[in-house]
């Protein structure tokens, strides 16, 4: 894990919020629940839904999500023209463990 990249990704309030929203996607994105049953990507949320909630442009939203993915905190799945993101719970747990041990 590149902890410097992770902390850079988390240093932006909106990126941090995105990660928090994706912890409980059914609570923050209830309209997507039925669609996600067929997608086989549990917890995945479409970029457009995240963009709407964040109130950002599509390009900024994509850049933010991409940065969180490069840091290893998100996983993505492409389905046709749509991309869905969800938290990488393994990486989040590893980060938590590392903070508990090292900081």
mmCIF file of C-alpha atoms in Angstrom, residues 35-74:
data_model
loop_
_atom_site.group_PDB
_atom_site.id
_atom_site.type_symbol
_atom_site.label_atom_id
_atom_site.label_comp_id
_atom_site.label_asym_id
_atom_site.label_seq_id
_atom_site.Cartn_x
_atom_site.Cartn_y
_atom_site.Cartn_z
ATOM 1 C CA UNK A 35 -30.575 -2.004 -10.334
ATOM 2 C CA UNK A 36 -27.590 -3.299 -8.384
ATOM 3 C CA UNK A 37 -29.208 -6.655 -7.693
ATOM 4 C CA UNK A 38 -28.706 -7.619 -11.344
ATOM 5 C CA UNK A 39 -25.197 -6.167 -11.627
ATOM 6 C CA UNK A 40 -23.356 -8.670 -9.372
ATOM 7 C CA UNK A 41 -21.180 -5.903 -7.935
ATOM 8 C CA UNK A 42 -22.571 -5.584 -4.413
ATOM 9 C CA UNK A 43 -22.291 -2.048 -3.098
ATOM 10 C CA UNK A 44 -21.340 -0.620 -6.496
ATOM 11 C CA UNK A 45 -22.709 2.822 -7.323
ATOM 12 C CA UNK A 46 -22.793 4.474 -10.735
ATOM 13 C CA UNK A 47 -20.562 7.497 -11.274
ATOM 14 C CA UNK A 48 -23.628 9.559 -12.226
ATOM 15 C CA UNK A 49 -25.284 8.942 -8.865
ATOM 16 C CA UNK A 50 -22.107 9.890 -7.013
ATOM 17 C CA UNK A 51 -21.796 12.979 -9.187
ATOM 18 C CA UNK A 52 -25.368 14.035 -8.402
ATOM 19 C CA UNK A 53 -24.847 13.621 -4.660
ATOM 20 C CA UNK A 54 -21.509 15.444 -4.697
ATOM 21 C CA UNK A 55 -22.786 18.273 -6.898
ATOM 22 C CA UNK A 56 -19.644 18.200 -9.037
ATOM 23 C CA UNK A 57 -19.011 18.043 -12.758
ATOM 24 C CA UNK A 58 -18.678 14.625 -14.379
ATOM 25 C CA UNK A 59 -14.973 15.145 -15.045
ATOM 26 C CA UNK A 60 -14.175 16.200 -11.461
ATOM 27 C CA UNK A 61 -16.205 13.308 -10.058
ATOM 28 C CA UNK A 62 -14.378 10.849 -12.320
ATOM 29 C CA UNK A 63 -10.997 12.303 -11.333
ATOM 30 C CA UNK A 64 -11.827 12.015 -7.640
ATOM 31 C CA UNK A 65 -13.041 8.431 -7.975
ATOM 32 C CA UNK A 66 -10.009 7.548 -10.079
ATOM 33 C CA UNK A 67 -7.681 8.904 -7.417
ATOM 34 C CA UNK A 68 -9.405 6.856 -4.722
ATOM 35 C CA UNK A 69 -9.147 3.790 -6.959
ATOM 36 C CA UNK A 70 -5.429 4.365 -7.652
ATOM 37 C CA UNK A 71 -4.922 4.629 -3.891
ATOM 38 C CA UNK A 72 -6.539 1.192 -3.626
ATOM 39 C CA UNK A 73 -9.536 2.357 -1.595
ATOM 40 C CA UNK A 74 -12.132 1.756 -4.341
#
